[in-house]
Amino acid sequence: MTDGPELTDDGHHVVIKGRKWRATDPHIPEARNAELRSILMAWRRDVRTTDGSQRSRDGVQAAKVALGERGTPWWEQTAEERRARWETKVDRPDEQPDDHESTAP
């Protein structure tokens, strides 16, 4: 039994059911990694409950970029660029105003 999905030899991708996906940046501190994964899962749940709203999909994108799974490949970034990427604030669904909420009384 392994501790996680199979990695490619260079460690840049995971292999799941024969398909390659970009791996999470391994240098993200564990506490921040766990926080970003939690935020990502919250956005994924929000996608399902909002029938795939653009706001929800944008939240998934932001979390995946912060994790290094999308955007500029983490192995092509400097240490400073990587740190700035994972330290960027990524809101949870309940922290952003809903586009559909009315501010009228």
mmCIF file of C-alpha atoms in Angstrom:
data_model
loop_
_atom_site.group_PDB
_atom_site.id
_atom_site.type_symbol
_atom_site.label_atom_id
_atom_site.label_comp_id
_atom_site.label_asym_id
_atom_site.label_seq_id
_atom_site.Cartn_x
_atom_site.Cartn_y
_atom_site.Cartn_z
ATOM 1 C CA MET A 1 0.000 0.000 0.000
ATOM 2 C CA THR A 2 1.288 3.498 -0.837
ATOM 3 C CA ASP A 3 0.876 6.796 0.971
ATOM 4 C CA GLY A 4 -0.774 8.472 -1.998
ATOM 5 C CA PRO A 5 -1.236 8.380 -5.740
ATOM 6 C CA GLU A 6 1.579 7.259 -8.006
ATOM 7 C CA LEU A 7 3.950 10.071 -8.996
ATOM 8 C CA THR A 8 5.793 10.427 -12.286
ATOM 9 C CA ASP A 9 9.576 10.015 -12.046
ATOM 10 C CA ASP A 10 10.096 13.781 -11.974
ATOM 11 C CA GLY A 11 7.424 14.240 -9.252
ATOM 12 C CA HIS A 12 5.568 16.841 -11.294
ATOM 13 C CA HIS A 13 2.429 14.784 -11.888
ATOM 14 C CA VAL A 14 0.296 12.186 -10.158
ATOM 15 C CA VAL A 15 -1.147 9.270 -12.099
ATOM 16 C CA ILE A 16 -4.750 8.399 -11.297
ATOM 17 C CA LYS A 17 -6.522 5.683 -13.288
ATOM 18 C CA GLY A 18 -3.847 5.979 -15.968
ATOM 19 C CA ARG A 19 -4.277 9.732 -16.373
ATOM 20 C CA LYS A 20 -1.633 12.321 -15.452
ATOM 21 C CA TRP A 21 -2.614 15.323 -13.341
ATOM 22 C CA ARG A 22 -0.328 18.087 -12.108
ATOM 23 C CA ALA A 23 0.840 17.367 -8.574
ATOM 24 C CA THR A 24 0.419 19.807 -5.712
ATOM 25 C CA ASP A 25 3.559 21.828 -4.985
ATOM 26 C CA PRO A 26 5.443 19.664 -2.454
ATOM 27 C CA HIS A 27 7.051 22.700 -0.792
ATOM 28 C CA ILE A 28 3.791 24.177 0.499
ATOM 29 C CA PRO A 29 3.936 24.014 4.310
ATOM 30 C CA GLU A 30 1.618 21.264 5.589
ATOM 31 C CA ALA A 31 -0.689 23.632 7.519
ATOM 32 C CA ARG A 32 -1.200 25.851 4.472
ATOM 33 C CA ASN A 33 -1.585 22.827 2.205
ATOM 34 C CA ALA A 34 -4.327 21.449 4.467
ATOM 35 C CA GLU A 35 -6.035 24.864 4.557
ATOM 36 C CA LEU A 36 -5.957 25.189 0.753
ATOM 37 C CA ARG A 37 -7.279 21.636 0.294
ATOM 38 C CA SER A 38 -10.120 22.453 2.698
ATOM 39 C CA ILE A 39 -10.917 25.625 0.742
ATOM 40 C CA LEU A 40 -10.799 23.669 -2.537
ATOM 41 C CA MET A 41 -13.240 21.070 -1.214
ATOM 42 C CA ALA A 42 -15.589 23.827 0.020
ATOM 43 C CA TRP A 43 -15.599 25.367 -3.462
ATOM 44 C CA ARG A 44 -16.185 21.960 -5.061
ATOM 45 C CA ARG A 45 -19.223 21.457 -2.827
ATOM 46 C CA ASP A 46 -20.370 24.955 -3.776
ATOM 47 C CA VAL A 47 -20.087 24.071 -7.481
ATOM 48 C CA ARG A 48 -22.539 21.203 -6.923
ATOM 49 C CA THR A 49 -25.019 23.280 -4.910
ATOM 50 C CA THR A 50 -24.978 26.195 -7.376
ATOM 51 C CA ASP A 51 -25.237 24.094 -10.544
ATOM 52 C CA GLY A 52 -21.719 25.094 -11.546
ATOM 53 C CA SER A 53 -21.932 28.857 -11.109
ATOM 54 C CA GLN A 54 -19.035 30.852 -12.519
ATOM 55 C CA ARG A 55 -18.293 32.218 -9.037
ATOM 56 C CA SER A 56 -17.910 28.674 -7.684
ATOM 57 C CA ARG A 57 -15.769 27.530 -10.596
ATOM 58 C CA ASP A 58 -13.571 30.616 -10.147
ATOM 59 C CA GLY A 59 -13.141 29.638 -6.485
ATOM 60 C CA VAL A 60 -11.996 26.141 -7.492
ATOM 61 C CA GLN A 61 -9.566 27.708 -9.974
ATOM 62 C CA ALA A 62 -8.101 30.065 -7.342
ATOM 63 C CA ALA A 63 -7.561 27.221 -4.875
ATOM 64 C CA LYS A 64 -5.964 24.983 -7.507
ATOM 65 C CA VAL A 65 -3.641 27.794 -8.632
ATOM 66 C CA ALA A 66 -2.587 28.395 -4.995
ATOM 67 C CA LEU A 67 -1.854 24.656 -4.646
ATOM 68 C CA GLY A 68 0.244 24.750 -7.822
ATOM 69 C CA GLU A 69 -2.090 22.405 -9.694
ATOM 70 C CA ARG A 70 -2.956 25.059 -12.296
ATOM 71 C CA GLY A 71 -1.304 28.197 -13.622
ATOM 72 C CA THR A 72 2.448 28.439 -14.094
ATOM 73 C CA PRO A 73 3.992 25.060 -13.245
ATOM 74 C CA TRP A 74 5.462 25.213 -9.745
ATOM 75 C CA TRP A 75 8.734 23.647 -10.888
ATOM 76 C CA GLU A 76 9.253 26.601 -13.248
ATOM 77 C CA GLN A 77 8.796 29.213 -10.491
ATOM 78 C CA THR A 78 11.424 30.679 -8.209
ATOM 79 C CA ALA A 79 11.146 30.013 -4.481
ATOM 80 C CA GLU A 80 9.795 33.553 -4.019
ATOM 81 C CA GLU A 81 7.161 33.102 -6.733
ATOM 82 C CA ARG A 82 6.079 29.788 -5.226
ATOM 83 C CA ARG A 83 5.748 31.262 -1.745
ATOM 84 C CA ALA A 84 3.779 34.250 -3.079
ATOM 85 C CA ARG A 85 1.446 31.851 -4.922
ATOM 86 C CA TRP A 86 0.586 29.692 -1.919
ATOM 87 C CA GLU A 87 0.389 32.668 0.456
ATOM 88 C CA THR A 88 -2.151 34.480 -1.747
ATOM 89 C CA LYS A 89 -5.476 34.790 0.060
ATOM 90 C CA VAL A 90 -8.078 32.404 -1.290
ATOM 91 C CA ASP A 91 -11.567 33.068 0.054
ATOM 92 C CA ARG A 92 -13.961 30.339 1.104
ATOM 93 C CA PRO A 93 -17.426 30.368 -0.489
ATOM 94 C CA ASP A 94 -18.970 31.932 2.616
ATOM 95 C CA GLU A 95 -16.368 34.728 2.655
ATOM 96 C CA GLN A 96 -17.325 36.182 -0.718
ATOM 97 C CA PRO A 97 -20.471 38.153 -1.414
ATOM 98 C CA ASP A 98 -22.948 36.165 -3.470
ATOM 99 C CA ASP A 99 -23.553 37.742 -6.873
ATOM 100 C CA HIS A 100 -27.226 36.872 -6.502
ATOM 101 C CA GLU A 101 -27.740 38.514 -3.124
ATOM 102 C CA SER A 102 -29.603 41.750 -3.226
ATOM 103 C CA THR A 103 -28.448 44.720 -1.197
ATOM 104 C CA ALA A 104 -31.918 46.260 -1.437
ATOM 105 C CA PRO A 105 -34.026 46.225 1.721
#
